[in-house]
XYZ file of C-alpha atoms in Angstrom:
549
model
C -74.710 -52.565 -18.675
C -73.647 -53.318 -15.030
C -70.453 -54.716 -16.558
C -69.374 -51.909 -18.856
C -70.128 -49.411 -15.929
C -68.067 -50.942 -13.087
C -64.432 -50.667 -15.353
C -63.177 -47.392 -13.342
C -64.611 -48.135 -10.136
C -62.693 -51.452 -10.046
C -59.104 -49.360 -10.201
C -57.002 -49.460 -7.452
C -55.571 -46.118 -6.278
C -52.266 -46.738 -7.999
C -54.145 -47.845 -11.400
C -56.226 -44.814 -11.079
C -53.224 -43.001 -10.912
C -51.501 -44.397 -13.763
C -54.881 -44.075 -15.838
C -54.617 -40.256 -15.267
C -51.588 -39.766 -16.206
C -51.291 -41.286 -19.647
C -54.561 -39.461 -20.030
C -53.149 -36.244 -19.230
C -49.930 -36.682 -21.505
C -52.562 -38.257 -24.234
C -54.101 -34.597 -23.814
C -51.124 -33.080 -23.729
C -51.896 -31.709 -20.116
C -55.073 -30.208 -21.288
C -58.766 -30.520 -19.735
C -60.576 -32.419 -22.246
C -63.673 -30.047 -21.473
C -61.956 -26.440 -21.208
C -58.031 -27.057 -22.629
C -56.903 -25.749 -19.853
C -53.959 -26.652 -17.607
C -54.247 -29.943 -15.483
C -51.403 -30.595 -12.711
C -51.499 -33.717 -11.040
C -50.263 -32.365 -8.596
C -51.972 -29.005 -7.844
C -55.202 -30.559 -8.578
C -55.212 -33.985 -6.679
C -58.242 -34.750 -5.639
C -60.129 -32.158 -8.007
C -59.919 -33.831 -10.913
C -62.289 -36.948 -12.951
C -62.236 -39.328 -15.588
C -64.921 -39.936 -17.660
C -66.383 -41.455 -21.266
C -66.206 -39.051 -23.458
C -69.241 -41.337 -25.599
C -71.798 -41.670 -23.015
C -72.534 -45.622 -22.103
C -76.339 -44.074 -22.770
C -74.793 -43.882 -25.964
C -73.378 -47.299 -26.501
C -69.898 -45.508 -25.962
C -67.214 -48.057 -25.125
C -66.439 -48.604 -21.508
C -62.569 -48.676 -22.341
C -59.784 -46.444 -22.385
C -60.172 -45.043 -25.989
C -63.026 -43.509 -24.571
C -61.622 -41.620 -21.708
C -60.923 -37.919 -21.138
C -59.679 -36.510 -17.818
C -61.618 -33.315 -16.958
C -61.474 -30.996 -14.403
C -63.895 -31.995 -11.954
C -65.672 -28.325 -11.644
C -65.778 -28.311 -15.669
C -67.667 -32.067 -15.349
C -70.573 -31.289 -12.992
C -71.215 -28.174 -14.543
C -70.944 -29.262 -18.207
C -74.624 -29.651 -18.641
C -74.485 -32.567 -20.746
C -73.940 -35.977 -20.159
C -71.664 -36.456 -23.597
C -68.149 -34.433 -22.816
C -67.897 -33.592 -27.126
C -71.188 -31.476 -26.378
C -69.637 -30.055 -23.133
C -66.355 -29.726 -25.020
C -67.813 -27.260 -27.768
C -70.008 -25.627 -25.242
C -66.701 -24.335 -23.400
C -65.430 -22.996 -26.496
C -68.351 -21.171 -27.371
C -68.504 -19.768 -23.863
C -65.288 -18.458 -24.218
C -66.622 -16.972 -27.767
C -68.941 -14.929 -25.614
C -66.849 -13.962 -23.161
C -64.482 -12.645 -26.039
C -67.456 -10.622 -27.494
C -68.662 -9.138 -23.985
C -65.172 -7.899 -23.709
C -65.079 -6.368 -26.829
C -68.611 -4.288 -26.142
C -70.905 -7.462 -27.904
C -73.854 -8.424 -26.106
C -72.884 -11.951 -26.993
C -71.134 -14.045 -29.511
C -72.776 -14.070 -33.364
C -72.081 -16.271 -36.569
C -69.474 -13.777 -37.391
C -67.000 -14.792 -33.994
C -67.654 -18.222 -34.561
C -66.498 -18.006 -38.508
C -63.357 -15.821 -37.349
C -62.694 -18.528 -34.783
C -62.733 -21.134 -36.952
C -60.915 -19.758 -40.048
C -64.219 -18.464 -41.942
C -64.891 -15.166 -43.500
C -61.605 -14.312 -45.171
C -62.921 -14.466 -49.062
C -64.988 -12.799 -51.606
C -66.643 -14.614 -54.156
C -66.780 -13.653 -57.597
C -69.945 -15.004 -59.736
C -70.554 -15.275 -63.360
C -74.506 -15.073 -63.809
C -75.781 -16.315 -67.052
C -79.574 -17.119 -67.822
C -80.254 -20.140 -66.012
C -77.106 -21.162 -64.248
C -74.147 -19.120 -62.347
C -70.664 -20.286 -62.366
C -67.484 -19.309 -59.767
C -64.695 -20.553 -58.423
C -62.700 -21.116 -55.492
C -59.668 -20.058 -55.984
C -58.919 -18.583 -52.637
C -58.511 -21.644 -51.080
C -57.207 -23.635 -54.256
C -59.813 -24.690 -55.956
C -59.547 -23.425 -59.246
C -61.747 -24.986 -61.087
C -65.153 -23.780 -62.558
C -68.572 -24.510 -60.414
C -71.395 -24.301 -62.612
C -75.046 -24.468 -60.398
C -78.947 -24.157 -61.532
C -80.164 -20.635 -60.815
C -83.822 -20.241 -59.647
C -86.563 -17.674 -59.245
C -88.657 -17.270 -56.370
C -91.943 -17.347 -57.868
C -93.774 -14.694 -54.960
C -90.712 -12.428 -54.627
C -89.327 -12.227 -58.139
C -85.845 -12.899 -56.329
C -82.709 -15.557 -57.865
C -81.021 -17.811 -55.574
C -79.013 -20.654 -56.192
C -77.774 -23.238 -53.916
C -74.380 -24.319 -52.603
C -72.246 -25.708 -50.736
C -69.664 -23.420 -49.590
C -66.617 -22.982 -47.389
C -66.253 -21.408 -44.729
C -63.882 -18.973 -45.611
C -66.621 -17.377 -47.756
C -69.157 -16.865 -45.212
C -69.218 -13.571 -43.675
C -72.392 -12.996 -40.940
C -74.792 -9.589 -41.691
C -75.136 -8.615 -38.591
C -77.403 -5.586 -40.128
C -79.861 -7.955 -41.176
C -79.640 -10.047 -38.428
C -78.131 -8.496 -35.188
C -78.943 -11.303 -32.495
C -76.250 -13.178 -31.022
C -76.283 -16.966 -30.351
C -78.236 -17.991 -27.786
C -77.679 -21.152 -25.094
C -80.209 -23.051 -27.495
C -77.415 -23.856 -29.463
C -76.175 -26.654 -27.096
C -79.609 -28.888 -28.563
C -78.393 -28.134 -31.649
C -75.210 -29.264 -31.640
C -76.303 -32.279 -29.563
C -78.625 -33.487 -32.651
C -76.435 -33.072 -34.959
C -73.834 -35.128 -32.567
C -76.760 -37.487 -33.299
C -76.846 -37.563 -36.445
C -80.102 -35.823 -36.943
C -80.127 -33.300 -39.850
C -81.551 -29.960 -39.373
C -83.783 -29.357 -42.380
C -83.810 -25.788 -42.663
C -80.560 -24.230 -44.339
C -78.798 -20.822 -43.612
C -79.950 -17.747 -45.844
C -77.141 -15.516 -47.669
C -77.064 -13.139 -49.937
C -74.423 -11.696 -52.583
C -74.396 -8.357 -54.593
C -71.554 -7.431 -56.839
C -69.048 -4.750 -56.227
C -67.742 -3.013 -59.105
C -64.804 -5.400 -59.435
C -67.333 -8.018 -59.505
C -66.479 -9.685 -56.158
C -68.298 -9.124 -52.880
C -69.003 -10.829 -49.577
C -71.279 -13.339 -49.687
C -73.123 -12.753 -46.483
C -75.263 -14.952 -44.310
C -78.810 -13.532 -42.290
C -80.585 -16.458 -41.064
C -79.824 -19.965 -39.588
C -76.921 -18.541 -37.577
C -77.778 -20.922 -35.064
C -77.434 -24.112 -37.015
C -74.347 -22.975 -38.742
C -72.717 -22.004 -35.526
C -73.639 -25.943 -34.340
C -72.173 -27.113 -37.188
C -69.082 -25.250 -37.563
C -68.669 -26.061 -33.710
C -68.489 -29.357 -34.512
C -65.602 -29.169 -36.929
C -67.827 -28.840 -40.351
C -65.620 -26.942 -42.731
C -68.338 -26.260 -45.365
C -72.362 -25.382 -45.336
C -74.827 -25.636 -47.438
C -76.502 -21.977 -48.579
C -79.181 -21.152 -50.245
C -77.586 -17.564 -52.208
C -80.085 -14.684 -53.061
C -78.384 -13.143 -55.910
C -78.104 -9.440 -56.186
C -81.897 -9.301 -53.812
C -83.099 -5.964 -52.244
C -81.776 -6.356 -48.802
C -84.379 -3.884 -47.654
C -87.072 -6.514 -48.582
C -84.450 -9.455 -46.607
C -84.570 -7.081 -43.871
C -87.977 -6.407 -43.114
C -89.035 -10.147 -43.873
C -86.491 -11.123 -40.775
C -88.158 -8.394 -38.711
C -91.720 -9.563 -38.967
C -90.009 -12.898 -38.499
C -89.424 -11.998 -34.804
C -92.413 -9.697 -34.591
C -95.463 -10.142 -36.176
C -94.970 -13.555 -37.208
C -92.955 -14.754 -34.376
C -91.317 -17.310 -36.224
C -87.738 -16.519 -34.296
C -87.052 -16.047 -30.860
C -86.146 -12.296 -31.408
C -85.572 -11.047 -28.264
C -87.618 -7.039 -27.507
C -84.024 -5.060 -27.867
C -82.851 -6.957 -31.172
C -86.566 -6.223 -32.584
C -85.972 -2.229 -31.792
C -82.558 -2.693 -33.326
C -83.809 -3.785 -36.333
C -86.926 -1.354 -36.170
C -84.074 1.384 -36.318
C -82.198 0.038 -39.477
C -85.336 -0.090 -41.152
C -85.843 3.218 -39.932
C -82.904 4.654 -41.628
C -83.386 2.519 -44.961
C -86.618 4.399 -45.358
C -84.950 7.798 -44.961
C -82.847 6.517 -47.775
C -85.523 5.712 -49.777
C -86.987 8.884 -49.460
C -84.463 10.936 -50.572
C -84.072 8.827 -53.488
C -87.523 8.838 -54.595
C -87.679 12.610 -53.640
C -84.607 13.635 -55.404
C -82.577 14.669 -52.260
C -79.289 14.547 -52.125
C -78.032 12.009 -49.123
C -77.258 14.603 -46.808
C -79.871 16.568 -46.781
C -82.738 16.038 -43.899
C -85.012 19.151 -44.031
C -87.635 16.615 -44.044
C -89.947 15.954 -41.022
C -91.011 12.406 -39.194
C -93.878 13.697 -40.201
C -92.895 13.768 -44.027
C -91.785 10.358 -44.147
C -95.428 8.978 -42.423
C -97.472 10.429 -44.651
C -95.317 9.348 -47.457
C -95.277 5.305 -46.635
C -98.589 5.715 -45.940
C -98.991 2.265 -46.322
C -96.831 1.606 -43.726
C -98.134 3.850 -40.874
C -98.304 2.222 -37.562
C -94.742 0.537 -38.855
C -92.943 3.775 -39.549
C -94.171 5.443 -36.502
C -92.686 2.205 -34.506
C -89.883 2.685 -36.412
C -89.129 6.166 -35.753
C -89.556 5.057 -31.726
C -87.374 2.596 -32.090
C -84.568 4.240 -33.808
C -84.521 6.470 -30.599
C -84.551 3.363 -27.914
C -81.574 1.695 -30.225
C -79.663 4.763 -29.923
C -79.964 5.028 -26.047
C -79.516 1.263 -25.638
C -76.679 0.893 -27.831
C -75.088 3.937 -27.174
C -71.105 3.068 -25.938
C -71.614 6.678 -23.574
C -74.658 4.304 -22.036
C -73.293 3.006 -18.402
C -76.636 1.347 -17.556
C -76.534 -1.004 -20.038
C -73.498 -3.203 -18.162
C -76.345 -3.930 -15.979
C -79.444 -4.710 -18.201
C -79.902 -8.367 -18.787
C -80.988 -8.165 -22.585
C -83.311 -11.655 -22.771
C -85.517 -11.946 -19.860
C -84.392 -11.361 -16.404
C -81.524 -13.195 -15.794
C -79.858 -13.753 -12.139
C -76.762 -12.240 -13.469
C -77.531 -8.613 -13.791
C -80.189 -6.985 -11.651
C -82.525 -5.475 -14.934
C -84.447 -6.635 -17.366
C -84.508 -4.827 -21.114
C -88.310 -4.988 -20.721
C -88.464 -2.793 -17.549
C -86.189 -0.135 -19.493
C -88.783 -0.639 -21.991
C -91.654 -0.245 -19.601
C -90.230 2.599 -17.574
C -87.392 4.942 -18.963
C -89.023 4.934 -22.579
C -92.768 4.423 -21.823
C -91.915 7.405 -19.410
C -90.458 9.786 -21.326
C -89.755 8.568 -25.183
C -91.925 10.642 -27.375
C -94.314 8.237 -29.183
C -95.814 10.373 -32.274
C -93.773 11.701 -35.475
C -92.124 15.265 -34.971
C -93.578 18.115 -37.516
C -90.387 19.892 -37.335
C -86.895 19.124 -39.966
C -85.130 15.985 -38.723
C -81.752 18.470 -38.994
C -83.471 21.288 -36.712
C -81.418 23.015 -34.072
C -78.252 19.747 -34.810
C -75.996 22.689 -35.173
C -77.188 24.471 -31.683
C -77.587 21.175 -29.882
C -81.234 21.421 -29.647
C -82.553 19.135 -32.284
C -85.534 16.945 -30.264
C -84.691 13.907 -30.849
C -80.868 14.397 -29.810
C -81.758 16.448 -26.581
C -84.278 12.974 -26.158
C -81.743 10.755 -26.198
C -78.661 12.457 -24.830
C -80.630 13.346 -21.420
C -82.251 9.953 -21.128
C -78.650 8.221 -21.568
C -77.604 11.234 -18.467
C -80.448 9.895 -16.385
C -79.828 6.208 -17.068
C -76.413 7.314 -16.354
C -77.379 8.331 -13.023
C -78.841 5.760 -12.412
C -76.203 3.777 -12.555
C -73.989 5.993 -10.578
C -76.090 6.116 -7.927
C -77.672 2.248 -7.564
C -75.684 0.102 -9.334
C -71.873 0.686 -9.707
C -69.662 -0.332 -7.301
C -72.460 -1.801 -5.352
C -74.029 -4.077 -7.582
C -71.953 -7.703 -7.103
C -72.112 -9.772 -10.178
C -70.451 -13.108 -7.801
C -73.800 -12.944 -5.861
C -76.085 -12.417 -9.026
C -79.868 -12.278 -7.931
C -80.896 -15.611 -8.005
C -83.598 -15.632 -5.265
C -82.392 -12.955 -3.529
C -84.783 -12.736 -1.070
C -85.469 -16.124 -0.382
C -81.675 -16.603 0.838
C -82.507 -12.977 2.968
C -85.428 -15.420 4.507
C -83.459 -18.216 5.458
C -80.660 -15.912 7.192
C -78.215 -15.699 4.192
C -75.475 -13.025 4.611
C -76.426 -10.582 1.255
C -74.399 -7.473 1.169
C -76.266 -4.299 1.820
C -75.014 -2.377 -1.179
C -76.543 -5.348 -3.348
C -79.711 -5.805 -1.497
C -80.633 -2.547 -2.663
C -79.375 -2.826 -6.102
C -81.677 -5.588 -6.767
C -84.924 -4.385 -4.779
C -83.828 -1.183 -6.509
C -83.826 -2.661 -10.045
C -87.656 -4.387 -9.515
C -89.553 -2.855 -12.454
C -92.610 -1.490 -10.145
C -90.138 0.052 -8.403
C -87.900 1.427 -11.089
C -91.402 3.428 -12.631
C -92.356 4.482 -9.625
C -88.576 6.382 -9.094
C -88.992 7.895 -12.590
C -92.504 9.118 -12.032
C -90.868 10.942 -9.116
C -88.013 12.235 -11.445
C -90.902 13.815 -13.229
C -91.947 15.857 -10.618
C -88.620 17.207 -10.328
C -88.541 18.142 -13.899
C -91.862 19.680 -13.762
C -91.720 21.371 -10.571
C -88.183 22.781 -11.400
C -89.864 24.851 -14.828
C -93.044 25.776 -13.431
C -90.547 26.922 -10.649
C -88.402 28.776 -12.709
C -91.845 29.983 -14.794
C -90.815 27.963 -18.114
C -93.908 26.128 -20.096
C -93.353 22.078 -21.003
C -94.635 20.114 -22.842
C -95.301 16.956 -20.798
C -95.654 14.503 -23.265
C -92.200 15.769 -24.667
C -90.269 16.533 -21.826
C -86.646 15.613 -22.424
C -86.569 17.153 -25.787
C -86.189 20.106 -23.826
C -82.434 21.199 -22.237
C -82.211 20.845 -18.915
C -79.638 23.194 -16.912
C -77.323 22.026 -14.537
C -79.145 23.065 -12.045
C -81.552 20.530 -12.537
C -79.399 17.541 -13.137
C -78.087 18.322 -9.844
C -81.872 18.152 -8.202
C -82.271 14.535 -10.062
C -79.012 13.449 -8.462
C -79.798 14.844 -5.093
C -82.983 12.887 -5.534
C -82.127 9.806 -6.498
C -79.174 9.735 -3.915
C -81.220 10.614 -1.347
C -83.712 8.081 -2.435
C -81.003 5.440 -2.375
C -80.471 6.330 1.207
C -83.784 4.796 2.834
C -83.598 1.982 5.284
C -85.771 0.104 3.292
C -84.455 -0.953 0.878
C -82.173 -3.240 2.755
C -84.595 -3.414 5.664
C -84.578 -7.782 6.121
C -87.712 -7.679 7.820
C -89.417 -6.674 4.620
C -88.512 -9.375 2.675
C -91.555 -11.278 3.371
C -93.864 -8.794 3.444
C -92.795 -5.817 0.742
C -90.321 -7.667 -1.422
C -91.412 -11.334 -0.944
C -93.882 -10.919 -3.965
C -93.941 -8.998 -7.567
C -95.939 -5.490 -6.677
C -97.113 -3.131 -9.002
C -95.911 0.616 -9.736
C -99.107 1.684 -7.615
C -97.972 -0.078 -4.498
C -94.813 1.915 -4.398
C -96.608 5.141 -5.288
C -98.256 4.546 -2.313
C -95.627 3.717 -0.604
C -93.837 7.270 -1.683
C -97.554 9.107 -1.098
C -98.214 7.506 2.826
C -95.224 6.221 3.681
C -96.575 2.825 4.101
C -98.129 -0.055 1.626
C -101.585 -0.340 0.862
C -102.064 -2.855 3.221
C -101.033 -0.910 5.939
C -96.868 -2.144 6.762
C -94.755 0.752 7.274
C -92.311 1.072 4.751
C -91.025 4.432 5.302
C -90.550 6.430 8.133
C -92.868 9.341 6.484
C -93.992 9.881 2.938
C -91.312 11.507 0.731
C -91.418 14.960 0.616
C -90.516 16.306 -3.030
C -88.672 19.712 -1.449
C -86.735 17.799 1.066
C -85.552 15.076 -1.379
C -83.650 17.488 -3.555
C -82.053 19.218 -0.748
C -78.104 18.254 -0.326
C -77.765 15.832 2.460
C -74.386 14.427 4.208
C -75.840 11.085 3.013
C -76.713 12.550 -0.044
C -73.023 13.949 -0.833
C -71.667 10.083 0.423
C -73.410 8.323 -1.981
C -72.934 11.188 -4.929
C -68.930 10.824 -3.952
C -69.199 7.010 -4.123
């Protein structure tokens, strides 16, 4: 192996030289890793040649097997074999493209566009035990004739293929999670030569011409590995004319109750909410309504799937959390990380979870007609999510834009404060800001606001429903004064309480305390007195600076 290694470190300088180029014009002045530009000359020095086959991998140690990379793209290509690294960069750029276009992230259905998929319908010809079809689209004319089955539990026919890719479309109603990094394994098996024994789900209905989409709901991942890799057709297992209901709430208890996939919390209430609606359907049906009327309560609909009742009252939740989260009016969400807590944006989708809707999302099934007051704009549920997309809103005005620097991410954040690392002010308190203990705490205060501003103003609430009542201008204006005089304490970009306040995950009671006293429960003085509710929603000068910025 010693032999086979030492080939380009034995170049001299001018035979290094001469190496590069020809490898440049061989890649027509492309980066083997992104395809981007490479200039000799611009780049001297910043540039590397390396085996595209591993040696780990019995690649060749000769110049068939060389690429010339950018040397930035080579240390950070996360994989030792430059083909892996090589589709990696594409797909990131994939993502990028779907985060531009208001996508959490890339799905099956970007990767088929990319790669000259989903542009055909497929027409079927079911008979008893077989279904036939053709190709045609793509030239193949001729008649496919394939065994049709029966699933013996679900009653459901499926046949299986292997199609092109130009008739796969993705369902992203079925299944509305984007590709995840875990795709890099995959496509580094099947680099191997390892087959992946599970195959992607579809399903196909006929329109009344006869043709329809034939769409794909699970095994995204391995499909996307695939196709990544240059495969031009996959194998499909087809449910034929199924009740995508039934598809759709087997792939939800896939990520939920059975937590066969890695569904992340946000996709789960996503899909909660499309089941939510599919039930609404179903009721009108089976109560002879026509589809647009809705003088029906939550209520209604419980007591009618009574079978279902802890599922439709999650449902119903969740419809209202996937409207807030996925609304475009939502500027929060350009800074919620939606699979964990990331370094790259300051909040998690769990502490929204834990804080804005455990807060102030109404958990129980409304008695009153899912159409009351639409007209008026005082329908609950709208009022419900409207206000708690203003506060999130607001939230984002006042903490995150503008200050919030993606370039510096959050990646121990106060660790580099400890050593003496330079951290912008305006981000140190975006991320201490964004801490989930801390984030609850703020909106438990925002409650008083709310509360104290009606019993002010001699109006009854309802506490437990709180935002599905209008709130005046008045007191939007007292939130904002709040919050932007919140944002205005030293400490949250006090350096000296990095160790001792922000060195360590604290719960929502520590920072109630700190509110209450002014200081933590261990006695460190946070603040320079506790907050006073009055004096917080009085307009400040630093109040009116940070509501202008």
């Amino acid at each position: 192996m010693a032999d086979r290694v030492t080939m380009l470190s034995a170049l001299s300088k001018e035979e290094r030289s001469t190496l590069e180029k020809r490898l440049a014009e061989r890649q027509s002045g492309k980066c083997f890793i992104c395809d981007k530009p490479i200039d000799l000359l611009l780049h001297q020095g910043q540039l590397d040649v390396d085996h595209i086959i591993p040696l780990s991998e019995v690649g060749p140690d000769e110049e068939n097997n060389f690429a010339i990379v950018h040397l930035s793209c080579n240390r950070s290509k996360g994989a030792s074999d430059l083909r892996v690294a090589r589709r990696m960069a594409e797909f990131d750029r994939l993502q990028i493209e779907a985060q531009e276009q208001g996508l959490r992230g890339a799905n099956l259905g970007n990767v088929l566009q990319r790669y000259g998929g989903s542009k055909a319908k497929l027409r079927l010809k079911r008979r008893p035990e077989h279904v036939d079809f053709v190709l045609s689209e793509i030239g193949r004319p001729e008649i496919q004739s394939v065994p049709l089955y029966k699933d013996s539990l679900s009653g459901m026919e499926y046949f299986f293929a292997l199609m092109p890719l130009e008739y796969l479309h993705h369902d992203d109603r079925i299944n509305p999670r984007s590709i995840g990094s875990n795709v890099r394994g995959l496509i580094e098996e099947f680099m191997k030569k390892r087959p992946q024994l599970h195959i992607a789900l579809a399903w196909w209905a006929p329109e009344p011409d006869g043709a329809s989409l034939l769409k794909v709901f699970d095994g995204q991942h391995k499909a996307a590995a695939q196709i990544l890799l240059g495969v031009k057709e996959l194998p499909v297992r087809v449910f034929v004319q199924p009740d995508t209901n039934v598809l759709l709430q087997a792939n939800t208890n896939a990520g939920d109750k059975l937590r066969q996939v890695a569904f992340d919390t946000a996709v789960i209430r996503h899909l909660g909410s499309s089941l939510f609606v599919e039930r609404i359907r179903q009721y009108q049906t089976m109560k002879g309504f026509r589809e647009d009327h809705y003088g029906f309560s939550e209520r209604d609909l419980v007591a009618f799937f009574r079978g279902e009742h802890r599922e439709m009252q999650r449902y119903i939740v969740d419809s209202v959390r996937d409207q807030i989260t996925h609304s475009t009016e939502n500027r929060l969400k350009e800074f919620i990380e939606w699979s964990g807590k990331g370094a790259d944006r300051p909040l998690a989708y769990s502490t929204i979870e834990r804080t804005f809707f455990a807060e102030f999302v109404y958990k129980n099934a409304l008695d009153s007609p899912i159409d009351e007051g639409v007209e008026r704009g005082e329908n609950p549920r709208f009022l419900e999510r409207d206000q708690l997309i203003r506060l999130m809103n607001l939230f984002a005005d006042v903490f995150f834009v503008g200050q919030w620097d993606p370039e510096t991410g959050g990646r121990k954040i106060e660790y580099q404060v400890q050593k003496g690392t330079l951290i912008a002010e305006p981000h140190l308190r975006a991320w201490r800001m964004a801490r989930e203990e801390v984030v609850g705490a703020i909106l438990q205060w925002v409650r008083l606001v709310v509360e104290h501003y009606f019993a002010w103003t001699g109006q009854m609430t309802n506490k437990e429903r709180l935002f599905q009542k209008k709130f005046p201008e008045d007191l939007w204006r007292r939130i904002e004064l709040f919050l932007s005089n919140l944002a205005m304490l030293p400490c949250w970009i006090d350096k000296h309480l990095s160790q001792t306040v922000f060195g360590a995950k604290q719960n929502r009671e520590f920072w109630l305390q700190v509110f209450k006293t002014g200081a933590s429960p261990a006695g460190v003085a946070v603040l320079a007195c506790p907050l006073d509710l009055n004096q917080m929603i009085q307009e400040t000068s630093e109040a009116r600076k940070g509501i202008a910025a």
